[in-house]
Amino acid sequence: MGDQAKLSAGGADFEYPVLKGSVGPDVIDIRKLYGQTGKFTFDPGFTSTASCESALTYIDGDEGVLLHRGYPIGQLAEHSSFMETSYLLLNGELPSKDELATFENTITRHTMLHEQLATFYRGFRRDAHPMAIMCGVVGALSAFYHDSTDIADPEHRKISSHRLIAKMPTIAAMAYKYSVGQPFLYPDNKLSYTGNFLRMTFGVPAEEYEVIPAVEKAMDRIFILHADHEQNASTSTVRLAGSSGANPFACIAAGIACLWGPAHGGANEAALNMLKEIGTPDRIQHYIDRAKDKSDPFRLMGFGHRVYKNYDPRATVMQSTLREVFEALNVTDPLFETALRLEEIALSDPYFAEKKLFPNVDFYSGIILSAIGFPTTMFTVLFALARTVGWVAQWNEMISDPGQKIGRPRQLYTGPTQRDYVPVDKR
Ligand code: CMC
């Protein structure tokens, strides 16, 4: 028998199996706890709870390690492409040349949207946040692609996964085009996944759009950096929505809604807005002091992480990609200097050192995305686009698990105990 964890409750002793993963902390299997003890565990925010078994992504937050199917994020960012990383996440292994070509071809051939969806966009106000449009349009896909919503059929699951990954750049670019009042552009199958997205976003029908290879490479790398991140809030949302048997388009729309929040995917937008508000390096100390002040709700956006208690490895790649983009476009941004100085001051401050708060993936991404030409409102949309592959891979993993159950947490109830209804004229 393997390791057991002992627990005493209500005067009796209980033993629970300790399960071992391939790497990382062991977990105590408490599935029988309620049946045996009549007690639940209490873990708001899931800080000590593994919600599922997964073979996709591993994070060692203390060491700053992020692996997809075992491959370090730094190696994937340097040598792989977003399409190859997507194949890896979905299928478990890196593809052969032929497998990659077939996968890219399949994704390319699913990039067009049902024409009727273009009219759906026109129902939104022009000043709608593109994330609001994304939530609506992605949810609406289930009303258009009925032939891929039977989640019990692996072929349906595969087609809906490919559709979601393929259509997300088209949906995102259209959300942008709608907000600036320019015509939608159809996908161009000659271009790469990322090149196509850049053209649909920044091109116009009146002119030939030339994809700048360095920008295409940087954008593709940014997509790789956001592809998956274990059981974060939006991924857990997708899994929870999917656990009831909801169709994949609805589940991914739920993930997008969760990602929108400023503590999660919305942090890149918030980080850039914060850097703009700080403006020049001489004002940094004031904001550092505010971040440390418990009576002030202000936090340094792009700093800190639930899992990383070390430098986020994605932030390292992001910083070097930023320099490459500046060089390729021959631009610079004074906010980069402010960001570098802010990082330096924060990292030498005991408050941030003690709490192990380091820059996360969002700290530098906003500066790169603005240099490429995206407005801040599009930042989280780009995160959603890339994370779709992670959501879809995690959703597939969950549905394929024969032990899968509907997610149904319990609670510690602190409300009134039973009482009798009093008619309104007697209250
Ligand atoms: N600035 C100042 N103080 C902070 C910050 C920050 N950015 N982040 C955490 N702290 C403090 C917090 O006040 C708390 O202090 P104390 O223990 O004295 O109460 C301590 O550090 C622990 O923070 P927490 O909120 O309990 O930690 P958490 O794991 O619940 O939160 C977080 C993680 C990412 C929500 C938080 O660090 C944060 O709000 N960061 C800013 C938003 C951000 O950059 N989010 C992007 C995350 S990476 C992208 C993604 O995966 O979506």
Coordinates of C-alpha atoms and ligand atoms in Angstrom, one line a residue:
M1 CA 0.0 0.0 0.0
G2 CA 1.3 3.5 -0.8
D3 CA 1.5 6.5 1.6
Q4 CA -1.5 7.3 3.7
A5 CA -2.5 10.6 5.3
K6 CA -4.0 10.3 8.7
L7 CA -6.8 12.5 9.9
S8 CA -8.6 12.6 13.3
A9 CA -12.1 14.0 13.3
G10 CA -15.0 13.6 15.8
G11 CA -12.9 11.3 18.0
A12 CA -12.2 8.7 15.2
D13 CA -9.1 8.2 12.9
F14 CA -9.3 8.0 9.2
E15 CA -6.7 7.3 6.5
Y16 CA -6.6 8.7 3.0
P17 CA -4.4 7.6 0.1
V18 CA -1.6 10.0 -1.0
L19 CA -1.4 10.1 -4.8
K20 CA 1.8 10.8 -6.7
G21 CA 2.0 12.7 -9.9
S22 CA 5.0 12.4 -12.3
V23 CA 6.5 15.5 -10.7
G24 CA 5.3 18.1 -8.2
P25 CA 3.6 17.9 -4.8
D26 CA 1.7 14.7 -3.8
V27 CA -2.0 15.1 -3.3
I28 CA -4.2 13.6 -0.5
D29 CA -7.2 11.8 -2.1
I30 CA -10.1 13.0 0.1
R31 CA -12.9 11.8 -2.2
K32 CA -14.2 9.5 0.6
L33 CA -13.9 12.2 3.4
Y34 CA -17.5 13.4 3.5
G35 CA -18.9 9.9 3.3
Q36 CA -16.7 8.7 6.2
T37 CA -16.5 11.8 8.4
G38 CA -19.6 13.8 7.4
K39 CA -17.2 16.8 7.1
F40 CA -16.1 18.9 4.1
T41 CA -12.7 20.6 3.6
F42 CA -12.8 24.4 3.5
D43 CA -10.5 26.0 0.8
P44 CA -11.9 29.2 -0.6
G45 CA -9.9 30.2 -3.7
F46 CA -8.7 26.6 -4.0
T47 CA -5.2 27.5 -2.6
S48 CA -4.7 23.9 -1.4
T49 CA -6.9 21.9 -3.7
A50 CA -6.1 19.9 -6.9
S51 CA -9.4 19.9 -8.8
C52 CA -8.5 17.3 -11.4
E53 CA -5.8 15.1 -12.8
S54 CA -4.1 16.5 -15.9
A55 CA -1.1 15.6 -18.2
L56 CA -1.0 18.9 -20.0
T57 CA 0.9 21.5 -18.2
Y58 CA 3.2 21.6 -15.2
I59 CA 4.2 24.6 -13.1
D60 CA 6.8 24.8 -10.4
G61 CA 6.0 28.2 -9.0
D62 CA 9.0 28.3 -6.6
E63 CA 11.5 27.6 -9.3
G64 CA 9.7 29.6 -12.0
V65 CA 9.3 26.5 -14.3
L66 CA 6.5 26.0 -16.9
L67 CA 6.3 22.9 -19.0
H68 CA 3.8 21.9 -21.7
R69 CA 3.7 18.1 -22.0
G70 CA 7.2 18.2 -20.5
Y71 CA 8.7 20.8 -22.7
P72 CA 10.0 24.0 -21.1
I73 CA 8.2 27.2 -22.2
G74 CA 11.5 28.9 -23.0
Q75 CA 12.4 26.1 -25.6
L76 CA 8.9 26.2 -27.1
A77 CA 9.0 30.0 -27.4
E78 CA 12.4 29.9 -29.0
H79 CA 12.1 26.9 -31.4
S80 CA 8.4 26.1 -31.8
S81 CA 5.4 27.8 -33.5
F82 CA 2.0 28.4 -32.0
M83 CA 0.5 25.8 -34.4
E84 CA 3.1 23.2 -33.3
T85 CA 2.5 24.0 -29.6
S86 CA -1.2 23.7 -30.1
Y87 CA -0.8 20.3 -31.7
L88 CA 1.4 19.3 -28.8
L89 CA -1.1 20.5 -26.2
L90 CA -4.0 18.8 -28.0
N91 CA -2.3 15.5 -28.8
G92 CA 0.4 15.0 -26.2
E93 CA 3.4 14.7 -28.6
L94 CA 5.2 17.0 -31.0
P95 CA 4.0 16.4 -34.5
S96 CA 6.1 14.9 -37.4
K97 CA 6.5 17.2 -40.4
D98 CA 3.5 15.6 -42.1
E99 CA 1.3 15.7 -39.0
L100 CA 2.1 19.4 -38.6
A101 CA 1.3 20.2 -42.2
T102 CA -2.0 18.3 -42.0
F103 CA -2.9 20.1 -38.7
E104 CA -2.0 23.5 -40.1
N105 CA -4.1 22.8 -43.2
T106 CA -7.1 21.7 -41.2
I107 CA -6.9 24.8 -39.0
T108 CA -6.5 27.1 -42.0
R109 CA -9.6 25.5 -43.6
H110 CA -11.8 26.3 -40.6
T111 CA -10.9 30.0 -40.3
M112 CA -13.9 31.4 -42.1
L113 CA -17.0 32.4 -40.0
H114 CA -20.6 31.7 -41.0
E115 CA -21.6 34.8 -43.0
Q116 CA -24.6 35.3 -40.8
L117 CA -22.3 36.0 -37.8
A118 CA -21.2 39.2 -39.5
T119 CA -24.8 40.5 -38.9
F120 CA -24.6 39.4 -35.3
Y121 CA -21.6 41.8 -34.8
R122 CA -23.8 44.7 -36.0
G123 CA -26.1 44.3 -33.0
F124 CA -23.3 45.6 -30.7
R125 CA -22.7 49.3 -30.1
R126 CA -19.5 50.5 -31.7
D127 CA -18.0 51.3 -28.4
A128 CA -18.6 47.8 -27.0
H129 CA -15.5 46.3 -25.3
P130 CA -14.1 43.7 -27.7
M131 CA -14.2 41.1 -24.8
A132 CA -18.0 41.7 -24.5
I133 CA -18.2 41.0 -28.3
M134 CA -16.0 37.9 -27.9
C135 CA -18.2 36.5 -25.1
G136 CA -21.3 36.9 -27.2
V137 CA -19.9 35.8 -30.6
V138 CA -18.1 32.7 -29.3
G139 CA -21.2 31.7 -27.3
A140 CA -23.3 32.1 -30.4
L141 CA -21.1 29.7 -32.4
S142 CA -23.1 26.8 -30.8
A143 CA -26.2 28.2 -32.7
F144 CA -24.3 27.9 -36.0
Y145 CA -22.3 24.7 -35.8
H146 CA -24.8 22.1 -34.7
D147 CA -22.8 19.4 -36.4
S148 CA -20.1 19.5 -33.8
T149 CA -21.9 19.9 -30.4
D150 CA -22.4 16.3 -29.5
I151 CA -19.8 16.0 -26.8
A152 CA -20.1 12.2 -26.5
D153 CA -18.8 11.9 -30.1
P154 CA -15.0 12.2 -30.3
E155 CA -15.2 13.3 -33.9
H156 CA -17.6 16.2 -32.9
R157 CA -15.2 17.1 -30.1
K158 CA -12.3 17.2 -32.5
I159 CA -14.1 19.3 -35.1
S160 CA -15.4 21.8 -32.5
S161 CA -11.9 22.1 -31.1
H162 CA -10.4 22.8 -34.5
R163 CA -13.2 25.3 -35.3
L164 CA -12.6 27.2 -32.0
I165 CA -8.8 27.4 -32.5
A166 CA -9.2 28.4 -36.2
K167 CA -12.1 30.9 -35.9
M168 CA -10.8 32.8 -32.8
P169 CA -8.4 35.0 -34.9
T170 CA -11.2 35.8 -37.3
I171 CA -13.6 36.6 -34.4
A172 CA -11.0 38.7 -32.6
A173 CA -10.0 40.7 -35.7
M174 CA -13.6 41.3 -36.5
A175 CA -14.2 42.6 -33.0
Y176 CA -11.4 45.1 -33.6
K177 CA -12.6 46.1 -37.1
Y178 CA -16.1 46.7 -35.8
S179 CA -14.8 49.0 -33.1
V180 CA -12.9 51.2 -35.6
G181 CA -15.6 51.1 -38.2
Q182 CA -13.6 49.4 -40.9
P183 CA -14.8 46.5 -43.1
F184 CA -14.3 43.0 -42.0
L185 CA -11.6 41.1 -43.9
Y186 CA -12.0 37.5 -44.9
P187 CA -9.1 35.1 -44.0
D188 CA -6.4 34.5 -46.5
N189 CA -5.3 30.9 -46.7
K190 CA -1.9 31.7 -48.1
L191 CA -0.8 33.2 -44.8
S192 CA 0.2 31.5 -41.5
Y193 CA -2.2 31.4 -38.6
T194 CA -0.6 34.5 -37.0
G195 CA 0.1 36.3 -40.3
N196 CA -3.5 35.9 -41.2
F197 CA -4.6 37.3 -37.9
L198 CA -2.4 40.4 -38.3
R199 CA -3.7 41.0 -41.8
M200 CA -7.4 40.6 -40.8
T201 CA -6.7 43.1 -37.9
F202 CA -4.6 45.7 -39.6
G203 CA -5.2 45.2 -43.3
V204 CA -7.9 47.0 -45.3
P205 CA -9.6 45.8 -48.5
A206 CA -8.2 48.7 -50.5
E207 CA -4.6 47.8 -50.1
E208 CA -2.3 44.8 -50.1
Y209 CA -1.2 44.0 -46.5
E210 CA 2.4 43.0 -46.0
V211 CA 3.1 40.9 -42.9
I212 CA 6.3 42.0 -41.2
P213 CA 8.1 38.7 -40.5
A214 CA 9.6 40.0 -37.1
V215 CA 6.2 41.1 -35.9
E216 CA 4.6 37.8 -37.1
K217 CA 7.3 35.9 -35.1
A218 CA 6.8 38.0 -32.0
M219 CA 3.0 37.7 -32.1
D220 CA 3.3 34.0 -32.6
R221 CA 5.6 33.8 -29.6
I222 CA 3.2 35.8 -27.5
F223 CA 0.5 33.3 -28.5
I224 CA 2.8 30.4 -27.4
L225 CA 3.4 32.2 -24.0
H226 CA -0.4 32.3 -23.4
A227 CA -1.4 28.9 -24.8
D228 CA -2.0 27.1 -21.5
H229 CA -1.4 27.6 -17.8
E230 CA -2.7 24.7 -15.8
Q231 CA -5.9 25.0 -13.7
N232 CA -6.1 28.9 -13.6
A233 CA -9.5 30.6 -13.1
S234 CA -10.6 30.6 -16.7
T235 CA -9.5 27.1 -17.4
S236 CA -11.2 25.9 -14.2
T237 CA -14.3 27.8 -15.4
V238 CA -14.2 26.0 -18.8
R239 CA -13.8 22.6 -17.0
L240 CA -16.7 23.4 -14.6
A241 CA -19.0 24.6 -17.3
G242 CA -18.0 21.5 -19.4
S243 CA -18.6 19.1 -16.5
S244 CA -22.3 19.6 -16.8
G245 CA -22.2 18.5 -20.4
A246 CA -22.5 22.0 -21.9
N247 CA -21.3 22.3 -25.5
P248 CA -17.7 23.4 -26.2
F249 CA -18.6 26.8 -27.6
A250 CA -20.6 27.7 -24.5
C251 CA -17.8 26.5 -22.3
I252 CA -15.1 28.6 -24.1
A253 CA -17.5 31.6 -23.9
A254 CA -17.6 31.0 -20.1
G255 CA -13.8 30.9 -20.0
I256 CA -13.6 34.2 -22.0
A257 CA -15.9 35.9 -19.5
C258 CA -13.7 34.7 -16.6
L259 CA -10.5 35.8 -18.3
W260 CA -11.8 39.3 -18.7
G261 CA -11.3 40.2 -15.0
P262 CA -8.4 42.5 -14.0
A263 CA -6.9 39.9 -11.6
H264 CA -6.6 37.4 -14.6
G265 CA -6.4 38.2 -18.3
G266 CA -7.4 41.8 -17.9
A267 CA -4.2 42.5 -16.1
N268 CA -2.2 43.3 -19.2
E269 CA -4.6 46.1 -20.1
A270 CA -4.5 47.2 -16.4
A271 CA -0.7 47.0 -16.3
L272 CA -0.3 49.3 -19.4
N273 CA -2.9 51.7 -18.1
M274 CA -1.0 51.8 -14.8
L275 CA 2.4 52.5 -16.5
K276 CA 0.7 55.3 -18.4
E277 CA -0.7 56.7 -15.2
I278 CA 2.8 56.5 -13.6
G279 CA 4.3 58.1 -16.7
T280 CA 7.8 59.0 -15.7
P281 CA 10.3 57.1 -13.5
D282 CA 10.3 59.9 -10.8
R283 CA 6.7 59.0 -10.0
I284 CA 7.3 55.3 -9.4
Q285 CA 8.0 55.5 -5.7
H286 CA 4.6 57.1 -5.0
Y287 CA 2.9 54.1 -6.7
I288 CA 5.2 51.6 -4.9
D289 CA 4.1 53.2 -1.6
R290 CA 0.5 53.0 -2.6
A291 CA 0.8 49.3 -3.5
K292 CA 2.3 48.6 0.0
D293 CA -0.4 50.6 1.8
K294 CA -3.1 48.2 3.1
S295 CA -5.7 50.9 3.2
D296 CA -5.2 51.6 -0.5
P297 CA -6.8 49.1 -2.9
F298 CA -4.1 49.9 -5.5
R299 CA -1.9 46.9 -6.6
L300 CA 1.0 46.8 -8.9
M301 CA -0.6 45.3 -12.0
G302 CA 1.5 42.8 -13.8
F303 CA 3.1 41.8 -10.4
G304 CA 2.5 38.8 -8.3
H305 CA 1.0 35.4 -9.1
R306 CA -1.0 32.7 -7.3
V307 CA 1.5 30.1 -8.4
Y308 CA 4.8 31.8 -9.2
K309 CA 6.8 32.8 -6.2
N310 CA 9.7 33.5 -8.5
Y311 CA 10.1 35.3 -11.8
D312 CA 7.4 34.2 -14.2
P313 CA 9.4 32.4 -17.0
R314 CA 7.0 33.9 -19.5
A315 CA 7.9 37.5 -18.4
T316 CA 11.6 36.7 -19.2
V317 CA 10.7 35.8 -22.8
M318 CA 8.3 38.7 -23.1
Q319 CA 11.0 41.2 -22.1
S320 CA 13.4 39.8 -24.8
T321 CA 10.6 39.7 -27.4
L322 CA 9.9 43.4 -26.6
R323 CA 13.4 44.4 -27.5
E324 CA 13.1 42.4 -30.8
V325 CA 9.9 44.2 -31.7
F326 CA 11.3 47.6 -31.0
E327 CA 14.3 46.8 -33.1
A328 CA 12.3 45.4 -36.0
L329 CA 9.9 48.4 -36.0
N330 CA 12.6 50.8 -35.2
V331 CA 10.5 52.3 -32.4
T332 CA 10.9 52.8 -28.7
D333 CA 8.5 53.6 -25.9
P334 CA 9.4 55.7 -22.8
L335 CA 7.0 53.4 -20.8
F336 CA 9.5 50.6 -21.3
E337 CA 12.1 52.6 -19.3
T338 CA 9.5 53.2 -16.7
A339 CA 8.6 49.5 -16.6
L340 CA 12.3 48.5 -16.2
R341 CA 12.8 51.0 -13.4
L342 CA 9.6 50.0 -11.7
E343 CA 10.7 46.3 -11.8
E344 CA 14.1 47.3 -10.4
I345 CA 12.7 49.4 -7.5
A346 CA 10.0 46.8 -6.6
L347 CA 12.5 43.9 -6.6
S348 CA 14.8 45.7 -4.3
D349 CA 11.9 46.6 -1.9
P350 CA 11.6 44.2 1.1
Y351 CA 7.7 44.2 0.8
F352 CA 7.8 42.6 -2.6
A353 CA 10.8 40.3 -1.7
E354 CA 9.0 39.0 1.4
K355 CA 5.8 38.4 -0.4
K356 CA 7.7 36.9 -3.4
L357 CA 6.0 39.3 -5.8
F358 CA 7.7 39.3 -9.2
P359 CA 6.7 40.5 -12.7
N360 CA 4.3 38.2 -14.4
V361 CA 3.5 37.6 -18.1
D362 CA 1.4 40.7 -18.2
F363 CA 3.9 43.2 -17.1
Y364 CA 5.7 43.7 -20.4
S365 CA 3.1 42.3 -22.9
G366 CA 1.1 45.5 -23.0
I367 CA 4.1 47.5 -24.2
I368 CA 4.8 45.0 -27.0
L369 CA 1.2 44.9 -28.1
S370 CA 0.9 48.6 -28.2
A371 CA 4.1 48.8 -30.2
I372 CA 2.5 46.4 -32.7
G373 CA -0.5 48.7 -32.9
F374 CA -3.2 47.1 -30.7
P375 CA -5.3 49.4 -28.5
T376 CA -5.4 48.3 -24.9
T377 CA -8.9 47.0 -25.1
M378 CA -7.6 44.3 -27.5
F379 CA -5.0 42.9 -25.1
T380 CA -7.2 40.5 -23.3
V381 CA -8.8 39.4 -26.6
L382 CA -5.3 38.3 -27.7
F383 CA -4.9 36.4 -24.5
A384 CA -8.2 34.7 -25.1
L385 CA -7.3 33.9 -28.7
A386 CA -4.2 32.1 -27.6
R387 CA -5.6 30.5 -24.4
T388 CA -8.4 28.9 -26.5
V389 CA -6.1 26.0 -27.3
G390 CA -5.4 25.4 -23.7
W391 CA -9.1 25.6 -22.8
V392 CA -10.0 23.2 -25.6
A393 CA -7.2 20.7 -24.7
Q394 CA -8.2 20.8 -21.0
W395 CA -11.9 20.4 -21.9
N396 CA -11.1 17.4 -24.2
E397 CA -8.9 15.9 -21.4
M398 CA -11.8 16.2 -19.0
I399 CA -14.5 14.8 -21.3
S400 CA -12.3 11.8 -22.2
D401 CA -11.7 11.0 -18.6
P402 CA -14.1 8.0 -17.7
G403 CA -14.1 9.1 -14.1
Q404 CA -15.4 12.6 -14.9
K405 CA -18.2 14.0 -12.8
I406 CA -20.1 17.2 -12.7
G407 CA -18.2 19.8 -10.6
R408 CA -20.1 20.6 -7.5
P409 CA -18.2 22.2 -4.6
R410 CA -19.9 22.4 -1.2
Q411 CA -19.9 25.3 1.3
L412 CA -19.6 26.3 5.0
Y413 CA -23.1 27.7 5.6
T414 CA -23.2 30.8 7.9
G415 CA -26.7 32.1 7.1
P416 CA -29.8 31.9 9.3
T417 CA -31.1 28.6 10.5
Q418 CA -34.6 27.5 9.6
R419 CA -37.3 30.0 10.6
D420 CA -41.0 30.5 9.8
Y421 CA -42.3 32.9 7.1
V422 CA -43.9 36.0 8.5
P423 CA -46.6 37.7 6.3
V424 CA -45.7 41.2 5.2
D425 CA -48.3 43.0 7.3
K426 CA -46.9 41.3 10.4
R427 CA -43.2 42.3 9.8
Ligands
CMC1 N1 0.8 44.6 -5.6 C1 0.9 44.8 -4.3 N2 0.7 43.8 -3.4 C2 0.3 42.6 -3.8 C3 0.2 42.3 -5.2 C4 0.5 43.4 -6.1 N3 0.4 43.2 -7.4 N4 -0.1 41.0 -5.4 C5 -0.2 40.5 -4.2 N5 0.1 41.4 -3.3 C6 0.1 41.2 -1.8 C7 -1.3 41.1 -1.2 O1 -1.8 42.4 -0.8 C8 -1.1 40.1 -0.1 O2 -0.6 40.8 1.0 P1 -1.0 40.3 2.5 O3 -0.5 38.9 2.6 O4 -0.2 41.3 3.4 O5 -2.5 40.4 2.6 C9 -0.1 39.1 -0.6 O6 0.7 39.9 -1.6 C10 -0.6 37.9 -1.3 O7 -1.6 38.3 -2.3 P2 -2.9 37.5 -2.6 O8 -3.9 38.5 -3.2 O9 -3.4 36.8 -1.3 O10 -2.4 36.5 -3.6 P3 -3.3 35.7 -4.7 O11 -2.5 34.5 -5.0 O12 -4.7 35.5 -4.2 O13 -3.3 36.7 -5.9 C11 -2.9 37.8 -8.0 C12 -2.6 36.6 -7.1 C13 -2.3 37.6 -9.4 C14 -4.4 38.0 -8.1 C15 -2.3 39.1 -7.3 O14 -0.9 38.9 -7.2 C16 -2.6 40.3 -8.1 O15 -3.7 40.9 -7.9 N6 -1.7 40.8 -9.0 C17 -2.0 41.9 -9.8 C18 -2.9 41.5 -11.0 C19 -2.1 40.7 -12.0 O16 -1.0 41.1 -12.4 N7 -2.7 39.6 -12.5 C20 -2.1 38.8 -13.6 C21 -1.7 37.4 -13.1 S1 -0.7 36.6 -14.4 C22 -1.8 36.3 -15.7 C23 -2.8 35.3 -15.5 O17 -2.4 34.1 -15.2 O18 -4.0 35.6 -15.7

